[in-house]
Amino acid sequence: MKGFLKELGSVAIIIIAIVVSILFTDFVFYNKNFQYIFFTYIIVFILFFILSGYIKNKLFQKTSAIFYLPFGLLVAAVSLLIPFLAVFLHLIFYFVFAYLLPEMTYKILNYFHLIDFITPSTALYLKITITVTISVLFNPVLRGIIHKISPWNRKSSEKLKKYELHKLSNYFLSTDNVRFFIYSSYVITLLIINICNFQGQPFKDSFGIDKSILQSFVTFIAVDRALVLMKALEFRPSELLNQIWRTIKKSFKEDDNNEITSAS
């Protein structure tokens, strides 16, 4: 029980830290008043820093130390939030890249009118199902793409190297963790849909989102279960092909030997 509570508390801390990171980033980049104050502060900060090399007055030095305090707090806050923000962005990138293949395929086929017979709800069902399947099957490939394009993994940045975001991302986006995220997302979404339906306020849309998500979840469970069973089985399609090939070669050798014996 203690272990469960510990993990539950850790999850709460991670979620809070990610939310704070997002809100902080949004506030910094989209709040014009803050940007104006911040840039004014930076200019004054630079002036204080330059003057501190010439003015040795103790009062001025103490005033400068107090003035430097907000900057130090800001740097500390950014240092604390970087790992959480990086983990969250990598998670978003991961599923976005997994979604690109079914979405682009659908766009291309739809552009040439090759799938006009498919309804929007069927298309949504296929997109979701293929996305989650790719997320599980091609985990190493997707993580490799993220490591190459992520601004957090720039090799030229010595400061970011200290965070070891590459290892952190690999741990966070392991196959089992991704599978857990998918199941959790399905469960939460279905809970919301079912509550809306029981409250008499079903999703009223032309795409049949609730049915598409439900059937996608059922399909993913079947696919995931099949993959788990395949790993546990001794049967391998490649080994079956090898055995068939060995049988064929053995058969040809026996036929050749019989022909030689008959000829002699």
PDB file of C-alpha atoms in Angstrom:
ATOM      1  CA  MET A   1       0.000   0.000   0.000  1.00  0.00           C
ATOM      2  CA  LYS A   2       2.859   2.361   0.844  1.00  0.00           C
ATOM      3  CA  GLY A   3       4.465   1.634  -2.515  1.00  0.00           C
ATOM      4  CA  PHE A   4       1.211   2.392  -4.326  1.00  0.00           C
ATOM      5  CA  LEU A   5       0.759   5.670  -2.448  1.00  0.00           C
ATOM      6  CA  LYS A   6       4.364   6.589  -3.207  1.00  0.00           C
ATOM      7  CA  GLU A   7       3.882   6.016  -6.941  1.00  0.00           C
ATOM      8  CA  LEU A   8       0.538   7.833  -6.874  1.00  0.00           C
ATOM      9  CA  GLY A   9       2.184  10.821  -5.198  1.00  0.00           C
ATOM     10  CA  SER A  10       4.987  10.750  -7.755  1.00  0.00           C
ATOM     11  CA  VAL A  11       2.452  10.783 -10.592  1.00  0.00           C
ATOM     12  CA  ALA A  12       0.706  13.771  -8.989  1.00  0.00           C
ATOM     13  CA  ILE A  13       4.024  15.642  -8.672  1.00  0.00           C
ATOM     14  CA  ILE A  14       4.922  14.920 -12.320  1.00  0.00           C
ATOM     15  CA  ILE A  15       1.500  16.065 -13.565  1.00  0.00           C
ATOM     16  CA  ILE A  16       1.623  19.239 -11.469  1.00  0.00           C
ATOM     17  CA  ALA A  17       5.172  19.990 -12.651  1.00  0.00           C
ATOM     18  CA  ILE A  18       4.193  19.486 -16.310  1.00  0.00           C
ATOM     19  CA  VAL A  19       1.103  21.689 -15.937  1.00  0.00           C
ATOM     20  CA  VAL A  20       3.169  24.398 -14.238  1.00  0.00           C
ATOM     21  CA  SER A  21       5.780  24.124 -17.016  1.00  0.00           C
ATOM     22  CA  ILE A  22       3.142  24.579 -19.706  1.00  0.00           C
ATOM     23  CA  LEU A  23       1.468  27.489 -17.935  1.00  0.00           C
ATOM     24  CA  PHE A  24       4.842  29.132 -17.270  1.00  0.00           C
ATOM     25  CA  THR A  25       5.901  28.766 -20.913  1.00  0.00           C
ATOM     26  CA  ASP A  26       2.548  30.054 -22.145  1.00  0.00           C
ATOM     27  CA  PHE A  27       2.755  33.023 -19.760  1.00  0.00           C
ATOM     28  CA  VAL A  28       6.298  33.914 -20.826  1.00  0.00           C
ATOM     29  CA  PHE A  29       5.731  33.671 -24.584  1.00  0.00           C
ATOM     30  CA  TYR A  30       2.218  35.077 -24.897  1.00  0.00           C
ATOM     31  CA  ASN A  31       1.925  37.689 -22.165  1.00  0.00           C
ATOM     32  CA  LYS A  32       2.962  41.000 -23.742  1.00  0.00           C
ATOM     33  CA  ASN A  33       3.040  42.891 -20.436  1.00  0.00           C
ATOM     34  CA  PHE A  34       5.374  40.324 -18.906  1.00  0.00           C
ATOM     35  CA  GLN A  35       7.645  40.457 -21.938  1.00  0.00           C
ATOM     36  CA  TYR A  36       7.844  44.244 -21.698  1.00  0.00           C
ATOM     37  CA  ILE A  37       8.661  44.106 -17.968  1.00  0.00           C
ATOM     38  CA  PHE A  38      11.119  41.248 -18.482  1.00  0.00           C
ATOM     39  CA  PHE A  39      13.097  42.966 -21.239  1.00  0.00           C
ATOM     40  CA  THR A  40      13.153  46.210 -19.216  1.00  0.00           C
ATOM     41  CA  TYR A  41      14.464  44.235 -16.245  1.00  0.00           C
ATOM     42  CA  ILE A  42      17.166  42.598 -18.398  1.00  0.00           C
ATOM     43  CA  ILE A  43      18.365  45.999 -19.662  1.00  0.00           C
ATOM     44  CA  VAL A  44      18.522  47.406 -16.130  1.00  0.00           C
ATOM     45  CA  PHE A  45      20.143  44.149 -14.962  1.00  0.00           C
ATOM     46  CA  ILE A  46      22.930  44.566 -17.530  1.00  0.00           C
ATOM     47  CA  LEU A  47      23.453  48.196 -16.468  1.00  0.00           C
ATOM     48  CA  PHE A  48      23.705  47.151 -12.814  1.00  0.00           C
ATOM     49  CA  PHE A  49      26.139  44.395 -13.736  1.00  0.00           C
ATOM     50  CA  ILE A  50      28.375  46.798 -15.690  1.00  0.00           C
ATOM     51  CA  LEU A  51      28.277  49.508 -13.023  1.00  0.00           C
ATOM     52  CA  SER A  52      29.065  47.008 -10.266  1.00  0.00           C
ATOM     53  CA  GLY A  53      32.554  46.701 -11.766  1.00  0.00           C
ATOM     54  CA  TYR A  54      33.164  50.425 -11.239  1.00  0.00           C
ATOM     55  CA  ILE A  55      31.110  51.329  -8.160  1.00  0.00           C
ATOM     56  CA  LYS A  56      32.454  49.693  -5.030  1.00  0.00           C
ATOM     57  CA  ASN A  57      29.941  51.296  -2.684  1.00  0.00           C
ATOM     58  CA  LYS A  58      28.515  48.733  -0.205  1.00  0.00           C
ATOM     59  CA  LEU A  59      24.991  50.121  -0.487  1.00  0.00           C
ATOM     60  CA  PHE A  60      25.146  49.801  -4.268  1.00  0.00           C
ATOM     61  CA  GLN A  61      26.486  46.251  -3.972  1.00  0.00           C
ATOM     62  CA  LYS A  62      23.652  45.258  -1.604  1.00  0.00           C
ATOM     63  CA  THR A  63      21.103  46.910  -3.877  1.00  0.00           C
ATOM     64  CA  SER A  64      22.543  45.016  -6.845  1.00  0.00           C
ATOM     65  CA  ALA A  65      22.342  41.718  -4.929  1.00  0.00           C
ATOM     66  CA  ILE A  66      18.649  42.331  -4.201  1.00  0.00           C
ATOM     67  CA  PHE A  67      18.052  43.301  -7.825  1.00  0.00           C
ATOM     68  CA  TYR A  68      19.782  40.098  -9.014  1.00  0.00           C
ATOM     69  CA  LEU A  69      17.464  37.938  -6.874  1.00  0.00           C
ATOM     70  CA  PRO A  70      14.500  37.719  -9.351  1.00  0.00           C
ATOM     71  CA  PHE A  71      16.889  36.696 -12.120  1.00  0.00           C
ATOM     72  CA  GLY A  72      18.350  33.958  -9.934  1.00  0.00           C
ATOM     73  CA  LEU A  73      14.880  32.712  -9.049  1.00  0.00           C
ATOM     74  CA  LEU A  74      13.895  32.711 -12.722  1.00  0.00           C
ATOM     75  CA  VAL A  75      16.989  30.706 -13.681  1.00  0.00           C
ATOM     76  CA  ALA A  76      16.299  28.230 -10.857  1.00  0.00           C
ATOM     77  CA  ALA A  77      12.660  27.848 -11.957  1.00  0.00           C
ATOM     78  CA  VAL A  78      13.657  27.229 -15.567  1.00  0.00           C
ATOM     79  CA  SER A  79      16.290  24.697 -14.466  1.00  0.00           C
ATOM     80  CA  LEU A  80      13.682  22.784 -12.472  1.00  0.00           C
ATOM     81  CA  LEU A  81      11.016  22.860 -15.166  1.00  0.00           C
ATOM     82  CA  ILE A  82      13.169  21.948 -18.190  1.00  0.00           C
ATOM     83  CA  PRO A  83      13.164  18.144 -17.592  1.00  0.00           C
ATOM     84  CA  PHE A  84       9.400  18.034 -17.045  1.00  0.00           C
ATOM     85  CA  LEU A  85       8.669  20.205 -20.073  1.00  0.00           C
ATOM     86  CA  ALA A  86      11.055  18.150 -22.230  1.00  0.00           C
ATOM     87  CA  VAL A  87       9.390  14.886 -21.159  1.00  0.00           C
ATOM     88  CA  PHE A  88       5.939  16.274 -21.946  1.00  0.00           C
ATOM     89  CA  LEU A  89       6.988  17.593 -25.372  1.00  0.00           C
ATOM     90  CA  HIS A  90       8.680  14.307 -26.255  1.00  0.00           C
ATOM     91  CA  LEU A  91       5.470  12.470 -25.364  1.00  0.00           C
ATOM     92  CA  ILE A  92       3.479  14.800 -27.647  1.00  0.00           C
ATOM     93  CA  PHE A  93       6.046  14.439 -30.458  1.00  0.00           C
ATOM     94  CA  TYR A  94       5.937  10.653 -30.090  1.00  0.00           C
ATOM     95  CA  PHE A  95       2.215  10.305 -30.755  1.00  0.00           C
ATOM     96  CA  VAL A  96       2.190  13.081 -33.372  1.00  0.00           C
ATOM     97  CA  PHE A  97       4.761  11.191 -35.450  1.00  0.00           C
ATOM     98  CA  ALA A  98       2.838   7.941 -34.944  1.00  0.00           C
ATOM     99  CA  TYR A  99      -0.287   9.729 -36.246  1.00  0.00           C
ATOM    100  CA  LEU A 100       1.424  11.189 -39.339  1.00  0.00           C
ATOM    101  CA  LEU A 101       1.518   7.928 -41.329  1.00  0.00           C
ATOM    102  CA  PRO A 102      -2.217   7.080 -41.152  1.00  0.00           C
ATOM    103  CA  GLU A 103      -3.193  10.744 -41.559  1.00  0.00           C
ATOM    104  CA  MET A 104      -0.959  11.315 -44.613  1.00  0.00           C
ATOM    105  CA  THR A 105      -2.071   8.015 -46.145  1.00  0.00           C
ATOM    106  CA  TYR A 106      -5.703   9.012 -45.669  1.00  0.00           C
ATOM    107  CA  LYS A 107      -5.105  12.476 -47.186  1.00  0.00           C
ATOM    108  CA  ILE A 108      -3.368  11.036 -50.259  1.00  0.00           C
ATOM    109  CA  LEU A 109      -5.972   8.331 -50.876  1.00  0.00           C
ATOM    110  CA  ASN A 110      -8.797  10.783 -50.288  1.00  0.00           C
ATOM    111  CA  TYR A 111      -7.233  13.314 -52.674  1.00  0.00           C
ATOM    112  CA  PHE A 112      -7.331  10.743 -55.496  1.00  0.00           C
ATOM    113  CA  HIS A 113     -10.864   9.668 -54.451  1.00  0.00           C
ATOM    114  CA  LEU A 114      -9.736   6.094 -53.786  1.00  0.00           C
ATOM    115  CA  ILE A 115     -11.564   5.793 -50.468  1.00  0.00           C
ATOM    116  CA  ASP A 116     -14.791   7.662 -51.105  1.00  0.00           C
ATOM    117  CA  PHE A 117     -16.698   4.614 -49.881  1.00  0.00           C
ATOM    118  CA  ILE A 118     -15.216   4.961 -46.358  1.00  0.00           C
ATOM    119  CA  THR A 119     -17.366   6.891 -43.888  1.00  0.00           C
ATOM    120  CA  PRO A 120     -15.850   9.542 -41.585  1.00  0.00           C
ATOM    121  CA  SER A 121     -16.413   7.354 -38.509  1.00  0.00           C
ATOM    122  CA  THR A 122     -14.601   4.433 -40.187  1.00  0.00           C
ATOM    123  CA  ALA A 123     -11.721   6.715 -41.159  1.00  0.00           C
ATOM    124  CA  LEU A 124     -11.457   7.984 -37.583  1.00  0.00           C
ATOM    125  CA  TYR A 125     -11.527   4.423 -36.255  1.00  0.00           C
ATOM    126  CA  LEU A 126      -8.726   3.371 -38.612  1.00  0.00           C
ATOM    127  CA  LYS A 127      -6.616   6.427 -37.843  1.00  0.00           C
ATOM    128  CA  ILE A 128      -6.794   5.907 -34.080  1.00  0.00           C
ATOM    129  CA  THR A 129      -6.212   2.147 -34.293  1.00  0.00           C
ATOM    130  CA  ILE A 130      -3.251   2.416 -36.671  1.00  0.00           C
ATOM    131  CA  THR A 131      -1.721   5.242 -34.609  1.00  0.00           C
ATOM    132  CA  VAL A 132      -1.737   3.318 -31.332  1.00  0.00           C
ATOM    133  CA  THR A 133      -0.512   0.159 -33.077  1.00  0.00           C
ATOM    134  CA  ILE A 134       2.410   2.045 -34.646  1.00  0.00           C
ATOM    135  CA  SER A 135       3.166   3.591 -31.242  1.00  0.00           C
ATOM    136  CA  VAL A 136       3.701   0.138 -29.761  1.00  0.00           C
ATOM    137  CA  LEU A 137       5.277  -1.701 -32.696  1.00  0.00           C
ATOM    138  CA  PHE A 138       7.720   1.012 -33.802  1.00  0.00           C
ATOM    139  CA  ASN A 139       8.783   2.342 -30.414  1.00  0.00           C
ATOM    140  CA  PRO A 140      12.574   2.382 -31.116  1.00  0.00           C
ATOM    141  CA  VAL A 141      12.053   4.099 -34.486  1.00  0.00           C
ATOM    142  CA  LEU A 142       9.848   6.832 -33.042  1.00  0.00           C
ATOM    143  CA  ARG A 143      12.240   7.463 -30.143  1.00  0.00           C
ATOM    144  CA  GLY A 144      15.112   7.721 -32.620  1.00  0.00           C
ATOM    145  CA  ILE A 145      13.231  10.349 -34.643  1.00  0.00           C
ATOM    146  CA  ILE A 146      12.493  12.362 -31.504  1.00  0.00           C
ATOM    147  CA  HIS A 147      16.137  12.299 -30.412  1.00  0.00           C
ATOM    148  CA  LYS A 148      17.236  13.629 -33.799  1.00  0.00           C
ATOM    149  CA  ILE A 149      14.800  16.526 -34.100  1.00  0.00           C
ATOM    150  CA  SER A 150      14.161  17.485 -30.487  1.00  0.00           C
ATOM    151  CA  PRO A 151      15.591  20.918 -29.568  1.00  0.00           C
ATOM    152  CA  TRP A 152      16.215  19.542 -26.064  1.00  0.00           C
ATOM    153  CA  ASN A 153      18.727  16.988 -27.352  1.00  0.00           C
ATOM    154  CA  ARG A 154      21.055  19.390 -29.137  1.00  0.00           C
ATOM    155  CA  LYS A 155      24.579  18.041 -28.817  1.00  0.00           C
ATOM    156  CA  SER A 156      25.994  21.560 -29.046  1.00  0.00           C
ATOM    157  CA  SER A 157      24.292  22.631 -25.817  1.00  0.00           C
ATOM    158  CA  GLU A 158      26.523  21.894 -22.840  1.00  0.00           C
ATOM    159  CA  LYS A 159      23.872  23.068 -20.380  1.00  0.00           C
ATOM    160  CA  LEU A 160      21.254  20.648 -21.687  1.00  0.00           C
ATOM    161  CA  LYS A 161      23.740  17.757 -21.633  1.00  0.00           C
ATOM    162  CA  LYS A 162      23.787  17.902 -17.849  1.00  0.00           C
ATOM    163  CA  TYR A 163      20.108  16.952 -17.741  1.00  0.00           C
ATOM    164  CA  GLU A 164      20.746  13.707 -19.693  1.00  0.00           C
ATOM    165  CA  LEU A 165      17.414  14.180 -21.448  1.00  0.00           C
ATOM    166  CA  HIS A 166      18.268  11.376 -23.886  1.00  0.00           C
ATOM    167  CA  LYS A 167      18.278   8.785 -21.076  1.00  0.00           C
ATOM    168  CA  LEU A 168      15.264  10.393 -19.436  1.00  0.00           C
ATOM    169  CA  SER A 169      13.292  10.246 -22.681  1.00  0.00           C
ATOM    170  CA  ASN A 170      14.247   6.608 -23.332  1.00  0.00           C
ATOM    171  CA  TYR A 171      13.081   5.638 -19.856  1.00  0.00           C
ATOM    172  CA  PHE A 172       9.849   7.605 -20.073  1.00  0.00           C
ATOM    173  CA  LEU A 173       8.962   6.464 -23.612  1.00  0.00           C
ATOM    174  CA  SER A 174       9.737   2.766 -23.257  1.00  0.00           C
ATOM    175  CA  THR A 175       7.380   0.328 -24.996  1.00  0.00           C
ATOM    176  CA  ASP A 176       5.668  -0.666 -21.754  1.00  0.00           C
ATOM    177  CA  ASN A 177       5.203   2.962 -20.702  1.00  0.00           C
ATOM    178  CA  VAL A 178       3.738   3.874 -24.094  1.00  0.00           C
ATOM    179  CA  ARG A 179       1.380   0.930 -23.832  1.00  0.00           C
ATOM    180  CA  PHE A 180       0.331   2.156 -20.376  1.00  0.00           C
ATOM    181  CA  PHE A 181      -0.283   5.693 -21.700  1.00  0.00           C
ATOM    182  CA  ILE A 182      -2.473   4.303 -24.470  1.00  0.00           C
ATOM    183  CA  TYR A 183      -4.561   2.153 -22.140  1.00  0.00           C
ATOM    184  CA  SER A 184      -4.903   5.028 -19.660  1.00  0.00           C
ATOM    185  CA  SER A 185      -5.991   7.432 -22.406  1.00  0.00           C
ATOM    186  CA  TYR A 186      -8.587   4.962 -23.650  1.00  0.00           C
ATOM    187  CA  VAL A 187      -9.927   4.384 -20.142  1.00  0.00           C
ATOM    188  CA  ILE A 188     -10.202   8.103 -19.335  1.00  0.00           C
ATOM    189  CA  THR A 189     -11.833   8.894 -22.680  1.00  0.00           C
ATOM    190  CA  LEU A 190     -14.333   6.058 -22.354  1.00  0.00           C
ATOM    191  CA  LEU A 191     -15.176   7.118 -18.814  1.00  0.00           C
ATOM    192  CA  ILE A 192     -16.015  10.609 -20.071  1.00  0.00           C
ATOM    193  CA  ILE A 193     -18.059   9.244 -22.982  1.00  0.00           C
ATOM    194  CA  ASN A 194     -19.990   6.819 -20.766  1.00  0.00           C
ATOM    195  CA  ILE A 195     -20.724   9.463 -18.145  1.00  0.00           C
ATOM    196  CA  CYS A 196     -22.038  11.789 -20.871  1.00  0.00           C
ATOM    197  CA  ASN A 197     -24.202   8.991 -22.258  1.00  0.00           C
ATOM    198  CA  PHE A 198     -25.599   8.016 -18.837  1.00  0.00           C
ATOM    199  CA  GLN A 199     -26.337  11.664 -18.130  1.00  0.00           C
ATOM    200  CA  GLY A 200     -28.402  11.786 -21.284  1.00  0.00           C
ATOM    201  CA  GLN A 201     -25.923  14.050 -23.051  1.00  0.00           C
ATOM    202  CA  PRO A 202     -24.275  11.796 -25.634  1.00  0.00           C
ATOM    203  CA  PHE A 203     -21.699  13.045 -28.077  1.00  0.00           C
ATOM    204  CA  LYS A 204     -23.748  14.571 -30.896  1.00  0.00           C
ATOM    205  CA  ASP A 205     -21.444  14.706 -33.870  1.00  0.00           C
ATOM    206  CA  SER A 206     -21.327  13.507 -37.438  1.00  0.00           C
ATOM    207  CA  PHE A 207     -18.168  11.446 -36.960  1.00  0.00           C
ATOM    208  CA  GLY A 208     -19.370   8.937 -34.354  1.00  0.00           C
ATOM    209  CA  ILE A 209     -16.424   9.639 -32.075  1.00  0.00           C
ATOM    210  CA  ASP A 210     -17.697   7.524 -29.193  1.00  0.00           C
ATOM    211  CA  LYS A 211     -18.207   4.393 -31.312  1.00  0.00           C
ATOM    212  CA  SER A 212     -14.910   4.897 -33.155  1.00  0.00           C
ATOM    213  CA  ILE A 213     -12.956   5.176 -29.895  1.00  0.00           C
ATOM    214  CA  LEU A 214     -14.746   2.216 -28.312  1.00  0.00           C
ATOM    215  CA  GLN A 215     -14.160  -0.089 -31.278  1.00  0.00           C
ATOM    216  CA  SER A 216     -10.583   1.159 -31.591  1.00  0.00           C
ATOM    217  CA  PHE A 217      -9.984   0.254 -27.941  1.00  0.00           C
ATOM    218  CA  VAL A 218     -11.416  -3.245 -28.479  1.00  0.00           C
ATOM    219  CA  THR A 219      -9.216  -3.722 -31.559  1.00  0.00           C
ATOM    220  CA  PHE A 220      -6.109  -2.475 -29.758  1.00  0.00           C
ATOM    221  CA  ILE A 221      -6.717  -4.876 -26.871  1.00  0.00           C
ATOM    222  CA  ALA A 222      -6.913  -7.762 -29.358  1.00  0.00           C
ATOM    223  CA  VAL A 223      -3.782  -6.646 -31.230  1.00  0.00           C
ATOM    224  CA  ASP A 224      -1.816  -6.023 -28.042  1.00  0.00           C
ATOM    225  CA  ARG A 225      -2.869  -9.382 -26.621  1.00  0.00           C
ATOM    226  CA  ALA A 226      -1.823 -11.123 -29.834  1.00  0.00           C
ATOM    227  CA  LEU A 227       1.617  -9.460 -29.654  1.00  0.00           C
ATOM    228  CA  VAL A 228       2.062 -10.527 -26.033  1.00  0.00           C
ATOM    229  CA  LEU A 229       1.076 -14.117 -26.850  1.00  0.00           C
ATOM    230  CA  MET A 230       3.371 -14.137 -29.871  1.00  0.00           C
ATOM    231  CA  LYS A 231       6.319 -13.232 -27.652  1.00  0.00           C
ATOM    232  CA  ALA A 232       5.429 -16.055 -25.254  1.00  0.00           C
ATOM    233  CA  LEU A 233       5.005 -18.645 -28.001  1.00  0.00           C
ATOM    234  CA  GLU A 234       7.861 -20.735 -29.338  1.00  0.00           C
ATOM    235  CA  PHE A 235       6.311 -20.411 -32.783  1.00  0.00           C
ATOM    236  CA  ARG A 236       8.037 -17.985 -35.137  1.00  0.00           C
ATOM    237  CA  PRO A 237       6.933 -17.401 -38.746  1.00  0.00           C
ATOM    238  CA  SER A 238      10.587 -17.033 -39.767  1.00  0.00           C
ATOM    239  CA  GLU A 239      11.449 -20.377 -38.183  1.00  0.00           C
ATOM    240  CA  LEU A 240       8.490 -21.984 -39.959  1.00  0.00           C
ATOM    241  CA  LEU A 241       9.795 -20.682 -43.292  1.00  0.00           C
ATOM    242  CA  ASN A 242      13.277 -21.995 -42.477  1.00  0.00           C
ATOM    243  CA  GLN A 243      11.911 -25.433 -41.689  1.00  0.00           C
ATOM    244  CA  ILE A 244       9.803 -25.460 -44.863  1.00  0.00           C
ATOM    245  CA  TRP A 245      12.870 -24.449 -46.882  1.00  0.00           C
ATOM    246  CA  ARG A 246      14.978 -27.189 -45.256  1.00  0.00           C
ATOM    247  CA  THR A 247      12.230 -29.703 -46.039  1.00  0.00           C
ATOM    248  CA  ILE A 248      12.123 -28.609 -49.673  1.00  0.00           C
ATOM    249  CA  LYS A 249      15.908 -28.840 -50.022  1.00  0.00           C
ATOM    250  CA  LYS A 250      15.916 -32.261 -48.381  1.00  0.00           C
ATOM    251  CA  SER A 251      13.184 -33.402 -50.748  1.00  0.00           C
ATOM    252  CA  PHE A 252      15.182 -32.264 -53.817  1.00  0.00           C
ATOM    253  CA  LYS A 253      18.303 -33.988 -52.520  1.00  0.00           C
ATOM    254  CA  GLU A 254      16.422 -37.260 -52.023  1.00  0.00           C
ATOM    255  CA  ASP A 255      14.946 -36.989 -55.544  1.00  0.00           C
ATOM    256  CA  ASP A 256      18.420 -36.410 -56.984  1.00  0.00           C
ATOM    257  CA  ASN A 257      19.815 -39.396 -55.064  1.00  0.00           C
ATOM    258  CA  ASN A 258      16.953 -41.593 -56.285  1.00  0.00           C
ATOM    259  CA  GLU A 259      17.583 -40.533 -59.884  1.00  0.00           C
ATOM    260  CA  ILE A 260      21.308 -41.328 -59.553  1.00  0.00           C
ATOM    261  CA  THR A 261      20.528 -44.727 -58.009  1.00  0.00           C
ATOM    262  CA  SER A 262      18.018 -45.544 -60.756  1.00  0.00           C
ATOM    263  CA  ALA A 263      20.480 -44.536 -63.473  1.00  0.00           C
ATOM    264  CA  SER A 264      23.241 -46.717 -62.048  1.00  0.00           C
TER     265      SER A 264
END
